[in-house]
Structure formats: structure tokens, C-alpha cells
DNA sequence: TCCTAATATCGTAATATTACGATATTAGGA
DNA sequence: TCCTAATATCGTAATATTACGATATTAGGA
């Protein structure tokens, strides 16, 4: 039982987590997630302004995060507010970015 | 100061972490990392056997993990043993895979 | 030195991701 | 209903990733 640790049979169990990470693994999306960890709630125009990139680009990144279940939306009139949907992700990003200043050049 | 939370100026700080995640975000590589978390040390042939895929494919995934600083190597004669190089990654993978059984369908 | 086992790299076709302008959708107000 | 602001989706060119056979490298033994 302990021999087949890298077993192909159980490979499918890694598809979901790998997709989660893939959705996270882009500087802009990481920045958005980090921002939402601090700001809690934010609409698209605000992000677009801060990030200084075309609206369609920002929106596409948001859709990618959304379909991975990382963020969720709340409509408020014309605005759509984004919030973090997944505490696990916040936890991971904390670990990922947290140690940055200690062990880096 | 608290307004520019998604600031483009600081975007570069996310490049490194995003690359780390990108290297991790593939089912085979996640499986390898998980395996190394348990087995501690493993050569390429063993992984190739377990994963049941061509040697060159396994080797390429290993190189990707290595150049991201996720794994390291130790030569032992003809064999090359791989080990985890990054505790932070192990921590992240634990969180990523740990909760799987609780909150999932 | 020659042979062979273990691993890494090259070449490349198929596929996925990215960025972004153009266009569509959606909702509130006049 | 018409107008407009906010956001999402489409289309697509440029680029990156993936898989894997073929070949190269590296090290130990005869």
C-alpha cells in the first residue's frame, strides 16, 4: 500500500486542486486575491483603475477566478462587487506571500 | 495609502509567487510533490513506474519543479533522487489537499 | 576504452493561455 | 422606451504549455 505513492489510478484527485492553483497562478489574479483579502469587497471599475489595464482584461481575470470558485459576486445596481469565496485560498496566499520578506534577496 | 490595494506599481512582487504556483498547478506535478511529502526521497525510475508515463515526460515535470525551487536533487551513482526543497510548498499542498474530504461533493 | 543503465534535453505537434479591442448585456434613471 | 454606466463576452493574434519519441549526457563496471 505504501509503495504506490505516486499512483496513476488516483491521479484524478489532483485535477481539481491543480485547477484551483492554475487559476491563482497569475500575477494579476494573485494581486486581485490579495487585494480582496484586505479590502473584503470591491467593484470592477475600482480594480481596473488600480491595475491600470483594460476593463475586458480585468473582467476576464475575474471570470477565471470566479469559475474556479475563488471569488464570488454581489450585484449592487450597476456595480458588481467581488468578494473572496474561499477561505482556503486566503490561507494559501498568506503562506505564499507571507514569508516573502524573510528568505529573499 | 489604503486605497491603492491593487496597485500596478507593486505588481512585480507577484511574479515570483505566481511562478511558484504555476509550477505546482498540474495534476502530475502535484502528485509528485504529494508523493515526496510522504516518501521524502525518490528516484526517477520509481516515479515513472508509479505514474506510468514516459521517462521524458516525468523528467520534464521534474525539471519544471526543480527550476521553480520546489524540489532538489541528490545524485547516487546512476540514480538521481528528488526531495522537497521548500517547506512552504509542503504547507500549501497540505492546505490545498487537506480539506478536500470535508467540504466536497 | 566500451557497454549499459539512469536521467536530461531536443524537436515539434497539439492544445491552452493571455491580452485587448469590439460588441453585447444588464440595470437604473429621464 | 431611450440613454448611459458598469460589466461580461466574443474574436483573435501572440505566446506558453504539454506530451512524447528521439537523442544526448553521465556514471559505474568489465
Short mmCIF file of C-alpha atoms (C1' of nucleotides) in Angstrom, two decimals:
data_model
loop_
_atom_site.label_atom_id
_atom_site.label_comp_id
_atom_site.label_asym_id
_atom_site.label_seq_id
_atom_site.Cartn_x
_atom_site.Cartn_y
_atom_site.Cartn_z
CA UNK A 1 0.00 0.00 0.00
CA UNK A 2 2.79 2.41 0.83
CA UNK A 3 4.61 1.64 -2.38
CA UNK A 4 2.33 3.26 -4.95
CA UNK A 5 2.59 6.72 -3.55
CA UNK A 6 2.62 8.34 -6.97
CA UNK A 7 -0.25 6.25 -8.24
CA UNK A 8 -1.77 6.97 -11.61
CA UNK A 9 -5.10 5.48 -10.51
CA UNK A 10 -5.64 8.29 -8.04
CA UNK A 11 -4.45 10.96 -10.39
CA UNK A 12 -7.91 12.39 -10.90
CA UNK A 13 -7.97 13.57 -7.31
CA UNK A 14 -5.36 16.15 -8.25
CA UNK A 15 -7.28 17.67 -11.14
CA UNK A 16 -9.48 19.90 -9.04
CA UNK A 17 -6.72 21.24 -6.78
CA UNK A 18 -4.47 21.74 -9.80
CA UNK A 19 -7.17 23.81 -11.47
CA UNK A 20 -7.55 25.93 -8.37
CA UNK A 21 -3.83 26.65 -8.39
CA UNK A 22 -3.84 27.33 -12.09
CA UNK A 23 -6.50 29.97 -11.61
CA UNK A 24 -4.37 31.56 -8.91
CA UNK A 25 -1.05 31.36 -10.68
CA UNK A 26 -1.02 34.66 -12.49
CA UNK A 27 0.41 37.87 -11.07
CA UNK A 28 -2.69 39.93 -11.80
CA UNK A 29 -5.03 37.37 -10.29
CA UNK A 30 -2.82 36.94 -7.26
CA UNK A 31 -2.86 40.69 -6.85
CA UNK A 32 -6.65 40.74 -7.06
CA UNK A 33 -6.99 38.00 -4.47
CA UNK A 34 -4.55 39.71 -2.17
CA UNK A 35 -6.47 42.95 -2.60
CA UNK A 36 -9.74 41.24 -1.71
CA UNK A 37 -8.16 39.73 1.36
CA UNK A 38 -7.59 43.28 2.57
CA UNK A 39 -10.46 45.22 1.11
CA UNK A 40 -13.07 42.48 1.54
CA UNK A 41 -15.31 43.78 -1.24
CA UNK A 42 -14.54 45.62 -4.46
CA UNK A 43 -16.16 46.51 -7.76
CA UNK A 44 -14.64 46.11 -11.19
CA UNK A 45 -14.04 49.79 -12.01
CA UNK A 46 -12.01 50.25 -8.86
CA UNK A 47 -9.80 47.30 -9.68
CA UNK A 48 -9.47 48.40 -13.27
CA UNK A 49 -8.32 51.82 -12.11
CA UNK A 50 -5.76 50.44 -9.66
CA UNK A 51 -4.46 47.82 -12.01
CA UNK A 52 -4.40 50.24 -14.90
CA UNK A 53 -5.44 47.78 -17.57
CA UNK A 54 -8.37 47.47 -19.97
CA UNK A 55 -11.74 46.64 -18.50
CA UNK A 56 -12.08 43.49 -20.58
CA UNK A 57 -8.77 42.18 -19.31
CA UNK A 58 -9.71 42.72 -15.69
CA UNK A 59 -13.12 41.20 -16.24
CA UNK A 60 -11.63 38.12 -17.84
CA UNK A 61 -9.31 37.54 -14.93
CA UNK A 62 -12.26 37.90 -12.59
CA UNK A 63 -14.26 35.35 -14.53
CA UNK A 64 -11.38 32.93 -14.29
CA UNK A 65 -11.22 33.40 -10.53
CA UNK A 66 -14.95 33.07 -10.30
CA UNK A 67 -15.26 29.88 -12.25
CA UNK A 68 -12.57 28.38 -10.06
CA UNK A 69 -14.70 29.22 -7.04
CA UNK A 70 -12.11 31.60 -5.66
CA UNK A 71 -14.27 34.72 -5.73
CA UNK A 72 -18.00 35.38 -5.72
CA UNK A 73 -20.11 38.33 -6.80
CA UNK A 74 -22.80 40.56 -5.36
CA UNK A 75 -24.64 42.91 -7.61
CA UNK A 76 -25.37 46.41 -6.35
CA UNK A 77 -27.21 48.35 -9.03
CA UNK A 78 -24.88 48.79 -11.93
CA UNK A 79 -21.87 47.68 -9.96
CA UNK A 80 -20.78 44.16 -9.34
CA UNK A 81 -18.84 43.64 -6.16
CA UNK A 82 -16.37 40.84 -5.84
CA UNK A 83 -15.52 39.08 -2.61
CA UNK A 84 -13.39 36.12 -1.67
CA UNK A 85 -15.38 32.92 -1.76
CA UNK A 86 -12.80 30.57 -0.40
CA UNK A 87 -11.04 30.81 2.93
CA UNK A 88 -8.68 28.01 1.98
CA UNK A 89 -7.32 30.19 -0.80
CA UNK A 90 -6.80 33.12 1.52
CA UNK A 91 -4.88 30.81 3.80
CA UNK A 92 -2.71 29.57 0.94
CA UNK A 93 -1.99 33.08 -0.31
CA UNK A 94 -0.96 34.13 3.17
CA UNK A 95 1.57 31.35 3.31
CA UNK A 96 2.70 32.00 -0.22
CA UNK A 97 3.29 35.71 0.23
CA UNK A 98 3.83 35.85 3.97
CA UNK A 99 7.39 34.60 4.15
CA UNK A 100 8.50 36.62 1.14
CA UNK A 101 10.49 39.26 3.02
CA UNK A 102 12.44 36.86 5.22
CA UNK A 103 14.12 34.46 2.86
CA UNK A 104 14.52 36.53 -0.26
CA UNK A 105 17.23 38.56 -1.89
CA UNK B 1 -2.22 54.52 1.32
CA UNK B 2 -5.01 52.03 1.86
CA UNK B 3 -6.64 52.98 -1.43
CA UNK B 4 -4.22 51.50 -3.95
CA UNK B 5 -4.57 47.97 -2.75
CA UNK B 6 -4.46 46.51 -6.22
CA UNK B 7 -1.53 48.64 -7.26
CA UNK B 8 0.16 48.11 -10.57
CA UNK B 9 3.44 49.54 -9.23
CA UNK B 10 3.86 46.61 -6.90
CA UNK B 11 2.78 44.07 -9.44
CA UNK B 12 6.26 42.64 -9.85
CA UNK B 13 6.14 41.31 -6.31
CA UNK B 14 3.59 38.77 -7.51
CA UNK B 15 5.65 37.38 -10.37
CA UNK B 16 7.73 35.05 -8.25
CA UNK B 17 4.86 33.62 -6.21
CA UNK B 18 2.78 33.25 -9.36
CA UNK B 19 5.56 31.27 -10.99
CA UNK B 20 5.78 29.01 -7.96
CA UNK B 21 2.07 28.29 -8.20
CA UNK B 22 2.27 27.78 -11.94
CA UNK B 23 4.91 25.13 -11.44
CA UNK B 24 2.63 23.41 -8.93
CA UNK B 25 -0.59 23.69 -10.85
CA UNK B 26 -0.53 20.48 -12.81
CA UNK B 27 -2.01 17.20 -11.59
CA UNK B 28 1.12 15.19 -12.26
CA UNK B 29 3.37 17.67 -10.53
CA UNK B 30 1.02 17.96 -7.61
CA UNK B 31 1.05 14.19 -7.37
CA UNK B 32 4.84 14.15 -7.39
CA UNK B 33 5.05 16.77 -4.67
CA UNK B 34 2.49 14.96 -2.57
CA UNK B 35 4.44 11.75 -3.06
CA UNK B 36 7.66 13.40 -1.94
CA UNK B 37 5.92 14.76 1.12
CA UNK B 38 5.31 11.15 2.14
CA UNK B 39 8.25 9.30 0.72
CA UNK B 40 10.84 12.01 1.43
CA UNK B 41 13.21 10.84 -1.29
CA UNK B 42 12.62 9.16 -4.63
CA UNK B 43 14.41 8.43 -7.88
CA UNK B 44 13.05 9.00 -11.35
CA UNK B 45 12.51 5.37 -12.37
CA UNK B 46 10.32 4.75 -9.36
CA UNK B 47 8.13 7.72 -10.15
CA UNK B 48 8.00 6.80 -13.80
CA UNK B 49 6.80 3.33 -12.84
CA UNK B 50 4.12 4.58 -10.47
CA UNK B 51 2.91 7.31 -12.76
CA UNK B 52 3.01 5.01 -15.75
CA UNK B 53 4.17 7.59 -18.24
CA UNK B 54 7.22 8.02 -20.49
CA UNK B 55 10.51 8.78 -18.84
CA UNK B 56 10.94 12.03 -20.73
CA UNK B 57 7.57 13.28 -19.58
CA UNK B 58 8.34 12.58 -15.94
CA UNK B 59 11.77 14.12 -16.27
CA UNK B 60 10.35 17.27 -17.78
CA UNK B 61 7.89 17.71 -14.96
CA UNK B 62 10.72 17.24 -12.50
CA UNK B 63 12.81 19.89 -14.22
CA UNK B 64 9.91 22.29 -14.01
CA UNK B 65 9.57 21.65 -10.30
CA UNK B 66 13.28 21.96 -9.86
CA UNK B 67 13.69 25.24 -11.65
CA UNK B 68 10.87 26.65 -9.53
CA UNK B 69 12.86 25.65 -6.45
CA UNK B 70 10.20 23.21 -5.30
CA UNK B 71 12.37 20.10 -5.41
CA UNK B 72 16.10 19.45 -5.23
CA UNK B 73 18.27 16.56 -6.34
CA UNK B 74 20.89 14.28 -4.87
CA UNK B 75 22.87 12.04 -7.15
CA UNK B 76 23.54 8.49 -6.01
CA UNK B 77 25.55 6.71 -8.67
CA UNK B 78 23.35 6.38 -11.72
CA UNK B 79 20.23 7.37 -9.85
CA UNK B 80 19.09 10.87 -9.11
CA UNK B 81 16.99 11.24 -6.02
CA UNK B 82 14.49 14.00 -5.70
CA UNK B 83 13.48 15.61 -2.43
CA UNK B 84 11.30 18.52 -1.47
CA UNK B 85 13.29 21.74 -1.31
CA UNK B 86 10.63 24.01 0.04
CA UNK B 87 8.70 23.61 3.26
CA UNK B 88 6.39 26.45 2.32
CA UNK B 89 5.19 24.41 -0.63
CA UNK B 90 4.54 21.36 1.53
CA UNK B 91 2.50 23.57 3.80
CA UNK B 92 0.49 24.93 0.90
CA UNK B 93 -0.17 21.49 -0.53
CA UNK B 94 -1.36 20.28 2.85
CA UNK B 95 -3.92 23.05 2.98
CA UNK B 96 -4.86 22.58 -0.62
CA UNK B 97 -5.47 18.84 -0.36
CA UNK B 98 -6.17 18.53 3.34
CA UNK B 99 -9.71 19.87 3.46
CA UNK B 100 -10.77 18.03 0.32
CA UNK B 101 -12.89 15.37 2.04
CA UNK B 102 -14.82 17.73 4.30
CA UNK B 103 -16.36 20.30 2.07
CA UNK B 104 -16.71 18.47 -1.21
CA UNK B 105 -19.44 16.61 -3.05
"C1'" DT C 1 38.09 2.50 -23.62
"C1'" DC C 2 33.49 0.18 -24.36
"C1'" DC C 3 28.90 -1.01 -22.68
"C1'" DT C 4 24.85 -0.12 -20.40
"C1'" DA C 5 21.53 1.91 -17.03
"C1'" DA C 6 19.56 6.15 -15.40
"C1'" DT C 7 18.38 10.55 -16.40
"C1'" DA C 8 18.13 15.02 -19.11
"C1'" DT C 9 17.44 17.61 -23.23
"C1'" DC C 10 15.83 18.45 -28.03
"C1'" DG C 11 12.32 18.93 -31.54
"C1'" DT C 12 7.78 19.51 -32.51
"C1'" DA C 13 2.74 18.97 -33.00
"C1'" DA C 14 -1.35 19.76 -30.40
"C1'" DT C 15 -3.53 22.50 -27.15
"C1'" DA C 16 -4.18 26.25 -23.67
"C1'" DT C 17 -3.48 30.88 -22.03
"C1'" DT C 18 -3.09 35.79 -22.48
"C1'" DA C 19 -4.21 40.48 -23.83
"C1'" DC C 20 -7.25 43.54 -25.65
"C1'" DG C 21 -10.43 45.95 -28.98
"C1'" DA C 22 -15.13 45.42 -30.39
"C1'" DT C 23 -19.52 44.25 -29.10
"C1'" DA C 24 -23.23 42.52 -26.06
"C1'" DT C 25 -25.73 42.56 -21.74
"C1'" DT C 26 -27.79 44.47 -17.71
"C1'" DA C 27 -29.84 47.86 -14.74
"C1'" DG C 28 -31.27 52.35 -13.32
"C1'" DG C 29 -32.92 56.93 -14.47
"C1'" DA C 30 -35.29 60.52 -17.52
"C1'" DT D 1 -39.00 53.34 -24.34
"C1'" DC D 2 -34.32 55.64 -24.73
"C1'" DC D 3 -29.83 56.72 -22.80
"C1'" DT D 4 -25.92 55.69 -20.36
"C1'" DA D 5 -22.76 53.48 -16.92
"C1'" DA D 6 -20.91 49.17 -15.40
"C1'" DT D 7 -19.70 44.80 -16.56
"C1'" DA D 8 -19.33 40.48 -19.44
"C1'" DT D 9 -18.45 38.06 -23.62
"C1'" DC D 10 -16.59 37.43 -28.37
"C1'" DG D 11 -12.94 37.09 -31.72
"C1'" DT D 12 -8.35 36.54 -32.49
"C1'" DA D 13 -3.28 37.09 -32.74
"C1'" DA D 14 0.66 36.20 -29.96
"C1'" DT D 15 2.70 33.32 -26.75
"C1'" DA D 16 3.18 29.41 -23.42
"C1'" DT D 17 2.44 24.68 -22.03
"C1'" DT D 18 2.06 19.81 -22.72
"C1'" DA D 19 3.24 15.19 -24.24
"C1'" DC D 20 6.37 12.21 -26.03
"C1'" DG D 21 9.71 9.98 -29.32
"C1'" DA D 22 14.49 10.57 -30.47
"C1'" DT D 23 18.81 11.67 -28.92
"C1'" DA D 24 22.36 13.29 -25.62
"C1'" DT D 25 24.65 13.05 -21.20
"C1'" DT D 26 26.52 10.98 -17.16
"C1'" DA D 27 28.42 7.48 -14.25
"C1'" DG D 28 29.82 2.91 -12.97
"C1'" DG D 29 31.54 -1.58 -14.26
"C1'" DA D 30 34.10 -5.03 -17.32
#
